[in-house]
XYZ file of C-alpha atoms in Angstrom:
319
model
C -3.481 -6.680 -23.891
C -2.594 -10.169 -25.026
C 1.002 -9.447 -24.028
C -0.040 -10.148 -20.455
C -0.237 -13.828 -21.284
C 2.710 -16.094 -20.671
C 5.259 -16.699 -23.391
C 7.680 -19.606 -23.301
C 6.590 -20.279 -19.742
C 7.607 -16.822 -18.467
C 5.215 -14.188 -17.130
C 5.251 -10.981 -19.120
C 5.878 -7.637 -17.485
C 3.085 -5.635 -15.860
C 5.208 -2.491 -15.697
C 2.872 -0.690 -18.140
C -0.407 -2.493 -17.642
C -2.565 0.637 -17.361
C -1.544 1.890 -20.797
C -2.351 -1.549 -22.230
C -5.933 -1.699 -20.939
C -8.695 -1.853 -23.578
C -9.694 1.595 -24.886
C -13.198 1.390 -23.389
C -11.629 1.389 -19.895
C -9.691 4.624 -20.496
C -12.777 6.752 -19.804
C -14.250 5.096 -16.693
C -13.418 6.582 -13.249
C -10.256 5.266 -11.611
C -12.531 4.422 -8.672
C -14.056 1.693 -10.838
C -10.821 0.109 -12.084
C -9.346 -2.913 -10.314
C -5.928 -1.725 -9.107
C -3.300 -3.912 -7.391
C -1.970 -2.363 -4.186
C 0.867 -2.946 -1.751
C 0.118 -3.245 1.985
C 2.781 -1.797 4.321
C 4.782 -1.093 1.209
C 8.097 -0.156 2.858
C 8.283 -3.041 5.330
C 10.971 -4.770 3.223
C 13.365 -2.083 4.527
C 12.823 -2.373 8.297
C 15.864 -1.568 10.435
C 16.545 -4.208 13.066
C 18.521 -1.581 15.009
C 15.507 0.739 15.156
C 13.594 1.488 18.326
C 10.294 -0.440 18.492
C 7.435 1.744 17.222
C 4.594 -0.721 17.680
C 3.088 -2.515 19.538
C 3.267 0.487 21.855
C 3.485 -1.647 24.994
C 6.777 -3.137 23.763
C 8.543 0.191 23.158
C 10.205 0.124 26.563
C 11.864 -3.190 25.626
C 13.491 -1.744 22.502
C 17.004 -2.537 23.743
C 16.360 -6.286 23.598
C 17.834 -7.444 20.290
C 15.993 -10.781 20.079
C 12.663 -8.983 20.527
C 13.501 -6.562 17.718
C 14.505 -9.536 15.575
C 11.146 -11.263 16.182
C 9.263 -8.063 15.317
C 11.383 -7.694 12.173
C 10.535 -11.254 11.109
C 6.798 -10.782 11.587
C 6.454 -7.161 10.439
C 8.163 -7.497 7.049
C 5.185 -7.905 4.712
C 6.963 -7.023 1.450
C 10.080 -8.595 -0.030
C 11.235 -6.192 -2.756
C 11.880 -2.461 -3.078
C 9.351 0.116 -4.277
C 10.784 0.213 -7.816
C 10.437 -3.556 -8.123
C 6.877 -3.385 -6.768
C 6.086 -0.733 -9.386
C 7.684 -2.823 -12.123
C 5.606 -5.795 -10.957
C 2.419 -3.739 -11.436
C 1.480 -2.453 -7.972
C -0.041 1.040 -8.257
C -1.281 1.788 -4.712
C 1.210 2.149 -1.857
C 0.461 2.117 1.861
C 3.120 4.460 3.308
C 3.203 4.862 7.102
C 5.283 7.807 8.224
C 7.341 8.200 11.415
C 9.899 10.497 12.943
C 12.631 8.746 14.901
C 12.886 10.073 18.465
C 16.003 12.151 19.114
C 16.875 12.393 15.403
C 19.421 15.199 15.003
C 17.789 16.196 11.701
C 14.589 18.061 12.695
C 12.609 17.228 9.543
C 13.971 13.793 8.557
C 11.219 11.171 8.327
C 11.133 7.415 7.856
C 8.517 4.729 7.254
C 7.460 2.230 9.876
C 5.741 -1.056 10.621
C 6.755 -2.315 14.035
C 10.210 -0.819 13.458
C 11.382 2.162 11.424
C 12.938 1.733 7.997
C 16.595 2.270 7.171
C 15.781 4.521 4.215
C 14.267 7.967 4.759
C 11.027 9.198 3.185
C 12.574 11.734 0.808
C 14.903 9.133 -0.743
C 12.008 6.753 -1.463
C 9.757 9.499 -2.846
C 12.564 10.475 -5.242
C 12.740 6.835 -6.361
C 8.980 6.830 -7.015
C 9.247 10.115 -8.896
C 11.960 8.736 -11.182
C 9.786 5.732 -12.002
C 6.744 7.945 -12.631
C 8.742 10.065 -15.077
C 9.703 7.035 -17.138
C 6.154 5.551 -17.076
C 3.910 8.595 -17.707
C 0.765 6.555 -18.414
C 0.877 4.558 -15.178
C -1.124 6.237 -12.371
C 0.467 5.854 -8.928
C -1.565 6.292 -5.739
C 0.421 7.105 -2.591
C -1.467 6.806 0.701
C 0.395 8.571 3.540
C -0.810 7.868 7.060
C -0.122 7.166 10.763
C 2.520 9.913 11.300
C 4.130 8.393 14.405
C 6.369 10.634 16.510
C 4.761 13.846 15.239
C 4.780 15.490 18.671
C 2.567 18.539 19.131
C 5.473 21.000 19.202
C 6.837 19.902 15.826
C 3.809 18.313 14.134
C 2.859 21.311 11.987
C 6.470 21.860 10.916
C 6.852 18.196 9.907
C 3.590 18.072 7.941
C 4.342 21.323 6.136
C 7.888 20.185 5.317
C 6.697 16.830 3.925
C 3.882 18.358 1.859
C 6.130 21.084 0.446
C 8.764 18.482 -0.448
C 6.201 16.365 -2.347
C 4.744 19.349 -4.192
C 8.225 20.471 -5.293
C 9.351 16.939 -6.186
C 6.288 15.697 -8.076
C 5.388 19.117 -9.501
C 3.071 18.943 -12.503
C 2.725 15.160 -12.171
C 0.481 15.637 -9.097
C -3.206 15.178 -9.913
C -5.406 17.686 -8.033
C -8.636 16.428 -6.463
C -11.339 15.864 -9.046
C -14.748 14.191 -8.955
C -14.161 11.582 -11.601
C -10.543 11.010 -12.680
C -10.006 8.636 -15.588
C -6.942 7.273 -17.326
C -7.696 9.474 -20.334
C -8.083 12.661 -18.265
C -4.837 11.949 -16.393
C -2.959 11.269 -19.613
C -4.277 14.408 -21.336
C -3.067 16.555 -18.427
C 0.268 14.763 -17.991
C -0.629 13.773 -14.409
C 0.208 10.383 -12.931
C 0.687 10.756 -9.155
C -2.174 10.886 -6.645
C -1.324 11.600 -2.992
C -3.856 10.693 -0.297
C -3.015 12.379 3.023
C -4.577 11.091 6.232
C -4.711 14.383 8.131
C -7.641 16.662 7.362
C -5.868 19.710 8.824
C -3.415 19.707 5.940
C -5.617 18.806 2.979
C -4.953 20.989 -0.083
C -6.162 20.910 -3.707
C -3.294 18.567 -4.646
C -3.833 16.249 -1.652
C -6.672 13.753 -1.682
C -8.526 12.781 1.483
C -8.009 9.499 3.302
C -8.716 6.337 1.331
C -10.769 3.832 3.343
C -8.909 0.556 3.843
C -11.102 -2.473 4.576
C -9.400 -5.520 6.061
C -10.393 -8.598 8.053
C -8.282 -7.888 11.160
C -7.671 -11.611 11.552
C -5.278 -14.411 10.623
C -8.260 -16.607 9.714
C -8.956 -16.586 5.965
C -12.679 -17.264 6.462
C -13.009 -14.302 8.824
C -11.093 -12.081 6.392
C -13.280 -12.944 3.407
C -16.533 -12.642 5.408
C -15.637 -9.153 6.660
C -14.455 -8.033 3.236
C -17.631 -9.339 1.577
C -19.718 -7.286 4.022
C -17.641 -4.162 3.351
C -17.860 -4.587 -0.420
C -21.644 -4.936 -0.223
C -21.745 -1.508 1.441
C -19.545 -0.012 -1.291
C -21.835 -0.867 -4.210
C -22.546 2.797 -4.951
C -19.065 4.132 -4.285
C -17.675 7.301 -5.895
C -14.222 7.437 -4.329
C -11.190 5.190 -3.958
C -11.380 2.347 -1.454
C -9.120 -0.584 -0.603
C -10.012 -4.231 -0.169
C -7.084 -5.471 1.936
C -6.371 -9.190 1.618
C -3.683 -8.956 4.307
C -3.969 -11.136 7.441
C -3.399 -9.307 10.738
C -1.593 -10.666 13.792
C -3.556 -10.582 17.084
C -2.809 -7.734 19.500
C -3.032 -9.942 22.596
C -1.338 -13.107 23.889
C -2.696 -15.079 20.920
C 0.134 -13.541 18.926
C 2.477 -16.057 20.576
C 0.918 -18.829 18.479
C 2.627 -17.251 15.488
C 5.766 -15.430 16.536
C 7.144 -18.392 18.501
C 7.322 -20.472 15.325
C 11.086 -20.398 15.007
C 11.235 -21.548 11.371
C 8.291 -19.510 10.087
C 7.719 -15.853 9.188
C 4.895 -13.583 8.097
C 5.606 -13.714 4.376
C 5.419 -17.522 4.450
C 2.058 -17.355 6.229
C 0.785 -14.933 3.576
C 2.156 -16.992 0.702
C 0.361 -20.113 1.936
C -3.008 -18.343 2.043
C -2.804 -15.971 -0.918
C -3.816 -18.393 -3.735
C -7.117 -19.160 -1.982
C -7.744 -15.475 -1.279
C -7.196 -14.712 -4.967
C -9.753 -17.374 -5.927
C -12.174 -15.622 -3.577
C -11.385 -12.272 -5.281
C -12.286 -13.715 -8.692
C -15.588 -15.063 -7.383
C -16.431 -11.945 -5.346
C -15.773 -9.590 -8.255
C -18.794 -11.065 -10.041
C -20.987 -10.015 -7.085
C -19.597 -6.695 -5.871
C -17.339 -3.987 -7.291
C -13.686 -3.763 -6.282
C -11.314 -0.856 -6.651
C -7.871 -1.122 -5.067
C -7.042 -4.650 -3.900
C -4.013 -4.662 -1.598
C -1.843 -7.518 -0.426
C 1.415 -8.419 1.233
C 4.172 -9.992 -0.915
C 2.786 -8.353 -4.062
C 5.242 -10.052 -6.415
C 4.078 -13.555 -5.432
C 1.451 -16.014 -6.628
C 0.015 -14.112 -9.596
C -1.396 -11.414 -7.293
C -0.940 -8.551 -9.779
C -2.049 -10.638 -12.771
C -5.253 -11.695 -10.995
C -6.239 -8.124 -10.061
C -5.338 -6.554 -13.411
C -7.295 -9.201 -15.331
C -10.448 -8.342 -13.365
C -10.589 -5.288 -15.625
C -10.998 -7.554 -18.646
C -14.146 -8.962 -17.041
C -15.464 -5.416 -16.770
C -14.558 -4.616 -20.377
C -16.363 -7.730 -21.642
C -19.407 -6.925 -19.516
C -19.862 -3.398 -20.862
């Protein structure tokens, strides 16, 4: 595990950090490991030519290019592709699914955050599958949610198509629901992909239920940490995955103008300025309450992954 230290001033890779954890952590539930996660994981790929998906009240203004450009600037929370996020050490991915209106392909799906992505869902899942095959000891958690544009007439068809595609693609790598998964149990079965599906109508043995995502719903760092502290206090006896989301959230009313009218600023810069202090809070809070998945924007910045992974060393020393 010492390879996670810096050498000649360069940060070592976290591409295989799970397999490098101390042996005593191989048999504790994954729910009790500290796992770095990616918030709005596909937002690096937003299509400026896409129709506006959210905020809903702006959809009718989708033809206005400058409005789409502003949304693009403030909705892009990640900077690098999924493979690079995986290589950096992120293991939880927040994947929000959408169908583009009037798409000629009846089952083609994309991701979304404000706008839709350029790349379709199946292409990205194949990319994740390739990475999982070459890193069999790294457990990947995919959280699929939101399902925008799943109109009643086609909703069942779209869900069934997506689930069937994932089952065929991931195959034996999919970990079925179990009460207490550990690194060791996953490795012994050759499983390293967990899919959480936020629609109870379609839950199956290989699909895990929704993972609760706690976040501050504010741009104010003090508000974020206060709300997260309260949520973590409630989770002291947890026995399932949960997410502590460090991500700031833009207001949904006119207060949003304070941010989006900053011509020379963008969301990733706002996050980058606040992330070091949030990570200091994480280190302090971990001594008081348990943490499982800790998710952030710009996951390759400011020692985010290193800070979360090293929380596990605290646990190992405290055993």
